[in-house]
JSON list of C-alpha atoms in Angstrom, two decimals:
[
{"chain": "U", "resi": 1, "resn": "UNK", "atom": "CA", "xyz": [17.33, -4.24, 6.40]},
{"chain": "U", "resi": 2, "resn": "UNK", "atom": "CA", "xyz": [19.92, -2.72, 4.10]},
{"chain": "U", "resi": 3, "resn": "UNK", "atom": "CA", "xyz": [20.10, -5.82, 1.95]},
{"chain": "U", "resi": 4, "resn": "UNK", "atom": "CA", "xyz": [18.92, -6.11, -1.61]},
{"chain": "U", "resi": 5, "resn": "UNK", "atom": "CA", "xyz": [18.19, -9.68, -2.63]},
{"chain": "U", "resi": 6, "resn": "UNK", "atom": "CA", "xyz": [18.69, -10.60, -6.26]},
{"chain": "U", "resi": 7, "resn": "UNK", "atom": "CA", "xyz": [17.71, -13.66, -8.27]},
{"chain": "U", "resi": 8, "resn": "UNK", "atom": "CA", "xyz": [18.53, -15.74, -10.14]},
{"chain": "U", "resi": 9, "resn": "UNK", "atom": "CA", "xyz": [22.24, -16.09, -9.53]},
{"chain": "U", "resi": 10, "resn": "UNK", "atom": "CA", "xyz": [22.76, -17.15, -13.13]},
{"chain": "U", "resi": 11, "resn": "UNK", "atom": "CA", "xyz": [20.61, -17.18, -16.22]},
{"chain": "U", "resi": 12, "resn": "UNK", "atom": "CA", "xyz": [20.91, -18.66, -19.69]},
{"chain": "U", "resi": 13, "resn": "UNK", "atom": "CA", "xyz": [18.69, -17.24, -22.41]},
{"chain": "U", "resi": 14, "resn": "UNK", "atom": "CA", "xyz": [18.47, -17.96, -26.10]},
{"chain": "U", "resi": 15, "resn": "UNK", "atom": "CA", "xyz": [19.21, -15.16, -28.53]},
{"chain": "U", "resi": 16, "resn": "UNK", "atom": "CA", "xyz": [16.07, -13.13, -29.11]},
{"chain": "U", "resi": 17, "resn": "UNK", "atom": "CA", "xyz": [14.51, -14.20, -25.84]},
{"chain": "U", "resi": 18, "resn": "UNK", "atom": "CA", "xyz": [13.58, -12.16, -22.79]},
{"chain": "U", "resi": 19, "resn": "UNK", "atom": "CA", "xyz": [15.92, -12.06, -19.80]},
{"chain": "U", "resi": 20, "resn": "UNK", "atom": "CA", "xyz": [14.28, -11.31, -16.47]},
{"chain": "U", "resi": 21, "resn": "UNK", "atom": "CA", "xyz": [16.16, -10.54, -13.26]},
{"chain": "U", "resi": 22, "resn": "UNK", "atom": "CA", "xyz": [14.41, -9.84, -9.99]},
{"chain": "U", "resi": 23, "resn": "UNK", "atom": "CA", "xyz": [15.33, -7.89, -6.88]},
{"chain": "U", "resi": 24, "resn": "UNK", "atom": "CA", "xyz": [13.64, -7.38, -3.54]},
{"chain": "U", "resi": 25, "resn": "UNK", "atom": "CA", "xyz": [14.38, -4.98, -0.72]},
{"chain": "U", "resi": 26, "resn": "UNK", "atom": "CA", "xyz": [13.26, -4.43, 2.86]},
{"chain": "U", "resi": 27, "resn": "UNK", "atom": "CA", "xyz": [14.18, -0.83, 3.58]},
{"chain": "U", "resi": 28, "resn": "UNK", "atom": "CA", "xyz": [11.18, 1.30, 2.62]},
{"chain": "U", "resi": 29, "resn": "UNK", "atom": "CA", "xyz": [13.38, 4.39, 2.72]},
{"chain": "U", "resi": 30, "resn": "UNK", "atom": "CA", "xyz": [15.02, 3.35, -0.54]},
{"chain": "U", "resi": 31, "resn": "UNK", "atom": "CA", "xyz": [13.86, 5.70, -3.28]},
{"chain": "U", "resi": 32, "resn": "UNK", "atom": "CA", "xyz": [16.29, 5.17, -6.12]},
{"chain": "U", "resi": 33, "resn": "UNK", "atom": "CA", "xyz": [16.78, 1.85, -7.90]},
{"chain": "U", "resi": 34, "resn": "UNK", "atom": "CA", "xyz": [19.45, 1.57, -10.62]},
{"chain": "U", "resi": 35, "resn": "UNK", "atom": "CA", "xyz": [20.60, -1.41, -12.60]},
{"chain": "U", "resi": 36, "resn": "UNK", "atom": "CA", "xyz": [24.25, -1.86, -13.55]},
{"chain": "U", "resi": 37, "resn": "UNK", "atom": "CA", "xyz": [25.91, -4.03, -16.17]},
{"chain": "U", "resi": 38, "resn": "UNK", "atom": "CA", "xyz": [29.42, -5.34, -15.61]},
{"chain": "U", "resi": 39, "resn": "UNK", "atom": "CA", "xyz": [31.67, -7.15, -18.05]},
{"chain": "U", "resi": 40, "resn": "UNK", "atom": "CA", "xyz": [34.57, -9.27, -16.74]},
{"chain": "U", "resi": 41, "resn": "UNK", "atom": "CA", "xyz": [37.48, -7.19, -15.53]},
{"chain": "U", "resi": 42, "resn": "UNK", "atom": "CA", "xyz": [35.58, -3.93, -15.95]},
{"chain": "U", "resi": 43, "resn": "UNK", "atom": "CA", "xyz": [33.74, -1.56, -13.69]},
{"chain": "U", "resi": 44, "resn": "UNK", "atom": "CA", "xyz": [29.93, -1.48, -13.65]},
{"chain": "U", "resi": 45, "resn": "UNK", "atom": "CA", "xyz": [28.07, 0.80, -16.01]},
{"chain": "U", "resi": 46, "resn": "UNK", "atom": "CA", "xyz": [24.64, 2.29, -15.35]},
{"chain": "U", "resi": 47, "resn": "UNK", "atom": "CA", "xyz": [21.95, 0.76, -17.55]},
{"chain": "U", "resi": 48, "resn": "UNK", "atom": "CA", "xyz": [18.70, 2.23, -16.34]},
{"chain": "U", "resi": 49, "resn": "UNK", "atom": "CA", "xyz": [17.23, 3.52, -13.09]},
{"chain": "U", "resi": 50, "resn": "UNK", "atom": "CA", "xyz": [13.81, 4.13, -11.61]},
{"chain": "U", "resi": 51, "resn": "UNK", "atom": "CA", "xyz": [12.20, 6.06, -8.79]},
{"chain": "U", "resi": 52, "resn": "UNK", "atom": "CA", "xyz": [9.24, 4.70, -6.80]},
{"chain": "U", "resi": 53, "resn": "UNK", "atom": "CA", "xyz": [6.78, 7.19, -8.25]},
{"chain": "U", "resi": 54, "resn": "UNK", "atom": "CA", "xyz": [6.54, 5.21, -11.48]},
{"chain": "U", "resi": 55, "resn": "UNK", "atom": "CA", "xyz": [5.81, 1.52, -12.02]},
{"chain": "U", "resi": 56, "resn": "UNK", "atom": "CA", "xyz": [7.72, 1.05, -15.22]},
{"chain": "U", "resi": 57, "resn": "UNK", "atom": "CA", "xyz": [10.53, 2.65, -17.17]},
{"chain": "U", "resi": 58, "resn": "UNK", "atom": "CA", "xyz": [11.73, 1.63, -20.60]},
{"chain": "U", "resi": 59, "resn": "UNK", "atom": "CA", "xyz": [14.93, 2.53, -22.39]},
{"chain": "U", "resi": 60, "resn": "UNK", "atom": "CA", "xyz": [15.48, 0.71, -25.64]},
{"chain": "U", "resi": 61, "resn": "UNK", "atom": "CA", "xyz": [15.48, -3.04, -24.97]},
{"chain": "U", "resi": 62, "resn": "UNK", "atom": "CA", "xyz": [15.74, -2.55, -21.20]},
{"chain": "U", "resi": 63, "resn": "UNK", "atom": "CA", "xyz": [12.70, -2.16, -18.96]},
{"chain": "U", "resi": 64, "resn": "UNK", "atom": "CA", "xyz": [12.44, -1.81, -15.20]},
{"chain": "U", "resi": 65, "resn": "UNK", "atom": "CA", "xyz": [9.22, -2.89, -13.55]},
{"chain": "U", "resi": 66, "resn": "UNK", "atom": "CA", "xyz": [8.68, -1.61, -10.03]},
{"chain": "U", "resi": 67, "resn": "UNK", "atom": "CA", "xyz": [6.18, -2.88, -7.46]},
{"chain": "U", "resi": 68, "resn": "UNK", "atom": "CA", "xyz": [6.24, -0.59, -4.45]},
{"chain": "U", "resi": 69, "resn": "UNK", "atom": "CA", "xyz": [3.79, -2.57, -2.34]},
{"chain": "U", "resi": 70, "resn": "UNK", "atom": "CA", "xyz": [5.71, -5.79, -2.83]},
{"chain": "U", "resi": 71, "resn": "UNK", "atom": "CA", "xyz": [9.06, -4.01, -2.48]},
{"chain": "U", "resi": 72, "resn": "UNK", "atom": "CA", "xyz": [10.28, -5.65, -5.64]},
{"chain": "U", "resi": 73, "resn": "UNK", "atom": "CA", "xyz": [11.72, -4.49, -8.92]},
{"chain": "U", "resi": 74, "resn": "UNK", "atom": "CA", "xyz": [12.89, -6.31, -11.99]},
{"chain": "U", "resi": 75, "resn": "UNK", "atom": "CA", "xyz": [14.92, -5.84, -15.13]},
{"chain": "U", "resi": 76, "resn": "UNK", "atom": "CA", "xyz": [13.63, -7.14, -18.43]},
{"chain": "U", "resi": 77, "resn": "UNK", "atom": "CA", "xyz": [15.96, -7.38, -21.40]},
{"chain": "U", "resi": 78, "resn": "UNK", "atom": "CA", "xyz": [13.97, -7.81, -24.58]},
{"chain": "U", "resi": 79, "resn": "UNK", "atom": "CA", "xyz": [15.42, -9.45, -27.69]},
{"chain": "U", "resi": 80, "resn": "UNK", "atom": "CA", "xyz": [18.47, -10.57, -25.71]},
{"chain": "U", "resi": 81, "resn": "UNK", "atom": "CA", "xyz": [21.71, -10.65, -27.68]},
{"chain": "U", "resi": 82, "resn": "UNK", "atom": "CA", "xyz": [25.03, -12.43, -27.09]},
{"chain": "U", "resi": 83, "resn": "UNK", "atom": "CA", "xyz": [26.57, -9.02, -26.42]},
{"chain": "U", "resi": 84, "resn": "UNK", "atom": "CA", "xyz": [24.27, -8.71, -23.41]},
{"chain": "U", "resi": 85, "resn": "UNK", "atom": "CA", "xyz": [26.15, -11.56, -21.73]},
{"chain": "U", "resi": 86, "resn": "UNK", "atom": "CA", "xyz": [27.47, -9.94, -18.57]},
{"chain": "U", "resi": 87, "resn": "UNK", "atom": "CA", "xyz": [26.79, -9.70, -14.85]},
{"chain": "U", "resi": 88, "resn": "UNK", "atom": "CA", "xyz": [23.88, -7.51, -13.84]},
{"chain": "U", "resi": 89, "resn": "UNK", "atom": "CA", "xyz": [23.52, -5.85, -10.47]},
{"chain": "U", "resi": 90, "resn": "UNK", "atom": "CA", "xyz": [20.48, -4.17, -9.04]},
{"chain": "U", "resi": 91, "resn": "UNK", "atom": "CA", "xyz": [21.08, -1.51, -6.43]},
{"chain": "U", "resi": 92, "resn": "UNK", "atom": "CA", "xyz": [19.20, 0.84, -4.16]},
{"chain": "U", "resi": 93, "resn": "UNK", "atom": "CA", "xyz": [19.82, 4.16, -2.45]},
{"chain": "U", "resi": 94, "resn": "UNK", "atom": "CA", "xyz": [17.81, 6.59, -0.35]},
{"chain": "U", "resi": 95, "resn": "UNK", "atom": "CA", "xyz": [17.55, 10.33, 0.07]},
{"chain": "U", "resi": 96, "resn": "UNK", "atom": "CA", "xyz": [19.78, 11.39, 2.91]},
{"chain": "U", "resi": 97, "resn": "UNK", "atom": "CA", "xyz": [21.98, 8.37, 2.46]},
{"chain": "U", "resi": 98, "resn": "UNK", "atom": "CA", "xyz": [24.70, 10.32, 0.72]},
{"chain": "U", "resi": 99, "resn": "UNK", "atom": "CA", "xyz": [23.97, 8.57, -2.56]},
{"chain": "U", "resi": 100, "resn": "UNK", "atom": "CA", "xyz": [25.47, 5.35, -1.20]},
{"chain": "U", "resi": 101, "resn": "UNK", "atom": "CA", "xyz": [24.41, 2.36, -3.24]},
{"chain": "U", "resi": 102, "resn": "UNK", "atom": "CA", "xyz": [23.50, -1.01, -1.77]},
{"chain": "U", "resi": 103, "resn": "UNK", "atom": "CA", "xyz": [24.10, -3.63, -4.42]},
{"chain": "U", "resi": 104, "resn": "UNK", "atom": "CA", "xyz": [22.32, -6.90, -5.01]},
{"chain": "U", "resi": 105, "resn": "UNK", "atom": "CA", "xyz": [24.31, -10.10, -5.27]},
{"chain": "U", "resi": 106, "resn": "UNK", "atom": "CA", "xyz": [24.46, -10.08, -9.06]},
{"chain": "U", "resi": 107, "resn": "UNK", "atom": "CA", "xyz": [23.13, -12.22, -11.90]},
{"chain": "U", "resi": 108, "resn": "UNK", "atom": "CA", "xyz": [25.43, -13.75, -14.47]},
{"chain": "U", "resi": 109, "resn": "UNK", "atom": "CA", "xyz": [23.58, -13.69, -17.79]},
{"chain": "U", "resi": 110, "resn": "UNK", "atom": "CA", "xyz": [24.62, -15.76, -20.77]},
{"chain": "U", "resi": 111, "resn": "UNK", "atom": "CA", "xyz": [22.83, -15.31, -24.06]},
{"chain": "U", "resi": 112, "resn": "UNK", "atom": "CA", "xyz": [23.30, -18.27, -26.37]},
{"chain": "U", "resi": 113, "resn": "UNK", "atom": "CA", "xyz": [23.04, -18.28, -30.14]},
{"chain": "Z", "resi": 1, "resn": "UNK", "atom": "CA", "xyz": [29.73, 10.66, -21.16]},
{"chain": "Z", "resi": 2, "resn": "UNK", "atom": "CA", "xyz": [31.54, 11.05, -17.87]},
{"chain": "Z", "resi": 3, "resn": "UNK", "atom": "CA", "xyz": [34.77, 9.09, -17.64]},
{"chain": "Z", "resi": 4, "resn": "UNK", "atom": "CA", "xyz": [36.51, 7.80, -14.56]},
{"chain": "Z", "resi": 5, "resn": "UNK", "atom": "CA", "xyz": [39.96, 6.28, -14.79]},
{"chain": "Z", "resi": 6, "resn": "UNK", "atom": "CA", "xyz": [41.93, 4.15, -12.37]},
{"chain": "Z", "resi": 7, "resn": "UNK", "atom": "CA", "xyz": [45.64, 3.53, -12.18]},
{"chain": "Z", "resi": 8, "resn": "UNK", "atom": "CA", "xyz": [47.12, 1.04, -12.15]},
{"chain": "Z", "resi": 9, "resn": "UNK", "atom": "CA", "xyz": [44.77, -1.45, -13.78]},
{"chain": "Z", "resi": 10, "resn": "UNK", "atom": "CA", "xyz": [46.53, -4.29, -12.03]},
{"chain": "Z", "resi": 11, "resn": "UNK", "atom": "CA", "xyz": [49.28, -4.60, -9.48]},
{"chain": "Z", "resi": 12, "resn": "UNK", "atom": "CA", "xyz": [51.21, -7.44, -7.90]},
{"chain": "Z", "resi": 13, "resn": "UNK", "atom": "CA", "xyz": [53.03, -6.78, -4.67]},
{"chain": "Z", "resi": 14, "resn": "UNK", "atom": "CA", "xyz": [54.77, -8.61, -1.88]},
{"chain": "Z", "resi": 15, "resn": "UNK", "atom": "CA", "xyz": [53.14, -9.12, 1.47]},
{"chain": "Z", "resi": 16, "resn": "UNK", "atom": "CA", "xyz": [53.88, -6.24, 3.83]},
{"chain": "Z", "resi": 17, "resn": "UNK", "atom": "CA", "xyz": [54.25, -3.56, 1.20]},
{"chain": "Z", "resi": 18, "resn": "UNK", "atom": "CA", "xyz": [51.87, -0.66, 0.54]},
{"chain": "Z", "resi": 19, "resn": "UNK", "atom": "CA", "xyz": [50.03, -0.07, -2.69]},
{"chain": "Z", "resi": 20, "resn": "UNK", "atom": "CA", "xyz": [48.45, 3.15, -3.91]},
{"chain": "Z", "resi": 21, "resn": "UNK", "atom": "CA", "xyz": [45.54, 3.20, -6.34]},
{"chain": "Z", "resi": 22, "resn": "UNK", "atom": "CA", "xyz": [44.46, 6.39, -8.08]},
{"chain": "Z", "resi": 23, "resn": "UNK", "atom": "CA", "xyz": [40.95, 7.29, -9.18]},
{"chain": "Z", "resi": 24, "resn": "UNK", "atom": "CA", "xyz": [40.44, 10.27, -11.48]},
{"chain": "Z", "resi": 25, "resn": "UNK", "atom": "CA", "xyz": [37.38, 11.88, -12.94]},
{"chain": "Z", "resi": 26, "resn": "UNK", "atom": "CA", "xyz": [38.53, 12.99, -16.37]},
{"chain": "Z", "resi": 27, "resn": "UNK", "atom": "CA", "xyz": [35.83, 15.34, -17.56]},
{"chain": "Z", "resi": 28, "resn": "UNK", "atom": "CA", "xyz": [33.92, 16.43, -14.51]},
{"chain": "Z", "resi": 29, "resn": "UNK", "atom": "CA", "xyz": [34.50, 17.54, -10.96]},
{"chain": "Z", "resi": 30, "resn": "UNK", "atom": "CA", "xyz": [33.66, 14.81, -8.50]},
{"chain": "Z", "resi": 31, "resn": "UNK", "atom": "CA", "xyz": [32.12, 16.08, -5.32]},
{"chain": "Z", "resi": 32, "resn": "UNK", "atom": "CA", "xyz": [32.05, 12.58, -3.95]},
{"chain": "Z", "resi": 33, "resn": "UNK", "atom": "CA", "xyz": [34.02, 9.46, -4.71]},
{"chain": "Z", "resi": 34, "resn": "UNK", "atom": "CA", "xyz": [33.32, 5.96, -3.51]},
{"chain": "Z", "resi": 35, "resn": "UNK", "atom": "CA", "xyz": [35.64, 3.00, -3.10]},
{"chain": "Z", "resi": 36, "resn": "UNK", "atom": "CA", "xyz": [34.37, -0.54, -3.51]},
{"chain": "Z", "resi": 37, "resn": "UNK", "atom": "CA", "xyz": [35.87, -3.95, -3.19]},
{"chain": "Z", "resi": 38, "resn": "UNK", "atom": "CA", "xyz": [34.75, -6.93, -5.23]},
{"chain": "Z", "resi": 39, "resn": "UNK", "atom": "CA", "xyz": [35.76, -10.56, -4.81]},
{"chain": "Z", "resi": 40, "resn": "UNK", "atom": "CA", "xyz": [35.42, -12.98, -7.74]},
{"chain": "Z", "resi": 41, "resn": "UNK", "atom": "CA", "xyz": [31.82, -13.65, -8.68]},
{"chain": "Z", "resi": 42, "resn": "UNK", "atom": "CA", "xyz": [30.59, -11.51, -5.81]},
{"chain": "Z", "resi": 43, "resn": "UNK", "atom": "CA", "xyz": [28.89, -8.18, -5.46]},
{"chain": "Z", "resi": 44, "resn": "UNK", "atom": "CA", "xyz": [30.44, -4.80, -4.87]},
{"chain": "Z", "resi": 45, "resn": "UNK", "atom": "CA", "xyz": [30.97, -3.94, -1.24]},
{"chain": "Z", "resi": 46, "resn": "UNK", "atom": "CA", "xyz": [31.27, -0.27, -0.37]},
{"chain": "Z", "resi": 47, "resn": "UNK", "atom": "CA", "xyz": [34.42, 0.43, 1.61]},
{"chain": "Z", "resi": 48, "resn": "UNK", "atom": "CA", "xyz": [34.31, 4.18, 2.06]},
{"chain": "Z", "resi": 49, "resn": "UNK", "atom": "CA", "xyz": [32.95, 7.46, 0.82]},
{"chain": "Z", "resi": 50, "resn": "UNK", "atom": "CA", "xyz": [35.25, 10.40, 0.27]},
{"chain": "Z", "resi": 51, "resn": "UNK", "atom": "CA", "xyz": [34.46, 14.04, -0.23]},
{"chain": "Z", "resi": 52, "resn": "UNK", "atom": "CA", "xyz": [36.99, 16.55, -1.47]},
{"chain": "Z", "resi": 53, "resn": "UNK", "atom": "CA", "xyz": [38.83, 18.23, 1.35]},
{"chain": "Z", "resi": 54, "resn": "UNK", "atom": "CA", "xyz": [37.37, 16.15, 4.15]},
{"chain": "Z", "resi": 55, "resn": "UNK", "atom": "CA", "xyz": [38.09, 12.85, 5.83]},
{"chain": "Z", "resi": 56, "resn": "UNK", "atom": "CA", "xyz": [36.69, 9.72, 4.29]},
{"chain": "Z", "resi": 57, "resn": "UNK", "atom": "CA", "xyz": [33.75, 7.95, 5.88]},
{"chain": "Z", "resi": 58, "resn": "UNK", "atom": "CA", "xyz": [34.39, 4.25, 6.23]},
{"chain": "Z", "resi": 59, "resn": "UNK", "atom": "CA", "xyz": [31.80, 1.50, 6.24]},
{"chain": "Z", "resi": 60, "resn": "UNK", "atom": "CA", "xyz": [31.47, -0.72, 9.26]},
{"chain": "Z", "resi": 61, "resn": "UNK", "atom": "CA", "xyz": [34.18, -3.35, 9.38]},
{"chain": "Z", "resi": 62, "resn": "UNK", "atom": "CA", "xyz": [36.60, -1.52, 7.09]},
{"chain": "Z", "resi": 63, "resn": "UNK", "atom": "CA", "xyz": [39.90, -0.68, 8.77]},
{"chain": "Z", "resi": 64, "resn": "UNK", "atom": "CA", "xyz": [40.59, 2.98, 8.15]},
{"chain": "Z", "resi": 65, "resn": "UNK", "atom": "CA", "xyz": [44.24, 2.63, 9.14]},
{"chain": "Z", "resi": 66, "resn": "UNK", "atom": "CA", "xyz": [44.73, -0.11, 6.60]},
{"chain": "Z", "resi": 67, "resn": "UNK", "atom": "CA", "xyz": [42.84, 1.47, 3.73]},
{"chain": "Z", "resi": 68, "resn": "UNK", "atom": "CA", "xyz": [43.92, 5.10, 3.59]},
{"chain": "Z", "resi": 69, "resn": "UNK", "atom": "CA", "xyz": [41.81, 7.32, 1.40]},
{"chain": "Z", "resi": 70, "resn": "UNK", "atom": "CA", "xyz": [42.78, 10.80, 0.29]},
{"chain": "Z", "resi": 71, "resn": "UNK", "atom": "CA", "xyz": [40.50, 13.00, -1.79]},
{"chain": "Z", "resi": 72, "resn": "UNK", "atom": "CA", "xyz": [42.95, 15.79, -2.48]},
{"chain": "Z", "resi": 73, "resn": "UNK", "atom": "CA", "xyz": [41.12, 17.48, -5.33]},
{"chain": "Z", "resi": 74, "resn": "UNK", "atom": "CA", "xyz": [37.81, 17.45, -7.14]},
{"chain": "Z", "resi": 75, "resn": "UNK", "atom": "CA", "xyz": [39.23, 15.08, -9.74]},
{"chain": "Z", "resi": 76, "resn": "UNK", "atom": "CA", "xyz": [41.49, 12.76, -7.75]},
{"chain": "Z", "resi": 77, "resn": "UNK", "atom": "CA", "xyz": [41.06, 10.29, -4.93]},
{"chain": "Z", "resi": 78, "resn": "UNK", "atom": "CA", "xyz": [43.62, 7.74, -3.84]},
{"chain": "Z", "resi": 79, "resn": "UNK", "atom": "CA", "xyz": [43.29, 4.49, -1.94]},
{"chain": "Z", "resi": 80, "resn": "UNK", "atom": "CA", "xyz": [46.42, 3.19, -0.23]},
{"chain": "Z", "resi": 81, "resn": "UNK", "atom": "CA", "xyz": [46.41, -0.38, 1.00]},
{"chain": "Z", "resi": 82, "resn": "UNK", "atom": "CA", "xyz": [48.99, -0.37, 3.78]},
{"chain": "Z", "resi": 83, "resn": "UNK", "atom": "CA", "xyz": [50.96, -3.45, 4.78]},
{"chain": "Z", "resi": 84, "resn": "UNK", "atom": "CA", "xyz": [49.09, -5.53, 2.25]},
{"chain": "Z", "resi": 85, "resn": "UNK", "atom": "CA", "xyz": [48.50, -9.21, 2.89]},
{"chain": "Z", "resi": 86, "resn": "UNK", "atom": "CA", "xyz": [47.22, -11.97, 0.62]},
{"chain": "Z", "resi": 87, "resn": "UNK", "atom": "CA", "xyz": [43.70, -11.59, 1.97]},
{"chain": "Z", "resi": 88, "resn": "UNK", "atom": "CA", "xyz": [43.69, -8.03, 0.61]},
{"chain": "Z", "resi": 89, "resn": "UNK", "atom": "CA", "xyz": [43.90, -9.43, -2.91]},
{"chain": "Z", "resi": 90, "resn": "UNK", "atom": "CA", "xyz": [40.76, -8.25, -4.66]},
{"chain": "Z", "resi": 91, "resn": "UNK", "atom": "CA", "xyz": [39.29, -6.06, -7.38]},
{"chain": "Z", "resi": 92, "resn": "UNK", "atom": "CA", "xyz": [39.10, -2.46, -6.19]},
{"chain": "Z", "resi": 93, "resn": "UNK", "atom": "CA", "xyz": [36.70, -0.14, -7.99]},
{"chain": "Z", "resi": 94, "resn": "UNK", "atom": "CA", "xyz": [36.09, 3.53, -7.51]},
{"chain": "Z", "resi": 95, "resn": "UNK", "atom": "CA", "xyz": [33.14, 5.60, -8.59]},
{"chain": "Z", "resi": 96, "resn": "UNK", "atom": "CA", "xyz": [32.60, 9.33, -8.78]},
{"chain": "Z", "resi": 97, "resn": "UNK", "atom": "CA", "xyz": [29.61, 11.58, -8.86]},
{"chain": "Z", "resi": 98, "resn": "UNK", "atom": "CA", "xyz": [29.43, 15.25, -9.68]},
{"chain": "Z", "resi": 99, "resn": "UNK", "atom": "CA", "xyz": [26.67, 15.90, -7.16]},
{"chain": "Z", "resi": 100, "resn": "UNK", "atom": "CA", "xyz": [25.67, 14.38, -3.86]},
{"chain": "Z", "resi": 101, "resn": "UNK", "atom": "CA", "xyz": [21.92, 14.04, -4.16]},
{"chain": "Z", "resi": 102, "resn": "UNK", "atom": "CA", "xyz": [20.29, 10.63, -4.24]},
{"chain": "Z", "resi": 103, "resn": "UNK", "atom": "CA", "xyz": [19.83, 9.43, -7.76]},
{"chain": "Z", "resi": 104, "resn": "UNK", "atom": "CA", "xyz": [22.84, 11.24, -9.08]},
{"chain": "Z", "resi": 105, "resn": "UNK", "atom": "CA", "xyz": [24.61, 8.79, -11.33]},
{"chain": "Z", "resi": 106, "resn": "UNK", "atom": "CA", "xyz": [27.76, 7.20, -10.06]},
{"chain": "Z", "resi": 107, "resn": "UNK", "atom": "CA", "xyz": [30.34, 6.75, -12.79]},
{"chain": "Z", "resi": 108, "resn": "UNK", "atom": "CA", "xyz": [32.56, 3.77, -12.18]},
{"chain": "Z", "resi": 109, "resn": "UNK", "atom": "CA", "xyz": [36.20, 3.34, -12.99]},
{"chain": "Z", "resi": 110, "resn": "UNK", "atom": "CA", "xyz": [37.50, 0.23, -14.76]},
{"chain": "Z", "resi": 111, "resn": "UNK", "atom": "CA", "xyz": [38.84, -1.26, -11.54]},
{"chain": "Z", "resi": 112, "resn": "UNK", "atom": "CA", "xyz": [42.25, -2.23, -10.20]},
{"chain": "Z", "resi": 113, "resn": "UNK", "atom": "CA", "xyz": [43.12, -5.84, -9.61]},
{"chain": "Z", "resi": 114, "resn": "UNK", "atom": "CA", "xyz": [45.45, -6.29, -6.65]},
{"chain": "Z", "resi": 115, "resn": "UNK", "atom": "CA", "xyz": [47.35, -9.51, -6.04]},
{"chain": "Z", "resi": 116, "resn": "UNK", "atom": "CA", "xyz": [49.38, -9.76, -2.87]},
{"chain": "Z", "resi": 117, "resn": "UNK", "atom": "CA", "xyz": [51.90, -12.57, -2.81]}
]
């Protein structure tokens, strides 16, 4: 019940296209959903995060869509660029959980010219 | 932005030796630090949570006598891999947060790659 399922495992998108990564969770106690970007050999960096009281959050080219009833959330990268090529992780945490993050399995994104 | 450093960035050691990895928050006081382990092309697996001045809390399946964690100050936590073996070879990443509430951003270090021969 603590798992966060992420798909696809890998994704190839043309430059300028939209990259979409999906995550699903089971634990309804989760109330914080961040997305992290990780480049090879580096630690993850927070991209954007959402709480369940909103259905969408946008920051620049990155948008999170959240569907509470379906227990799903997704990351949309608009106008994808080669510099966006990285591994993306969704994660979830819940109040009272000590801010521990449960990470998804990761999506390796490659943006081609 | 908040910066977390790790030292060393990579280390090679012989089987049976111990290795210490440092995690420092450079521009903020970290109430809580987390230690993760990541195998190639896999997700981050939380190993333990450490709070300054108290014993670390280990996740299920993580040997606390093998992975010693010390959070001696609000800016420094150390992970010691004792009697390392080849199966301990991995990418170890720490994160730090200035506050403990859910939703408080975790700032990740750049990671330490450990290779045990």
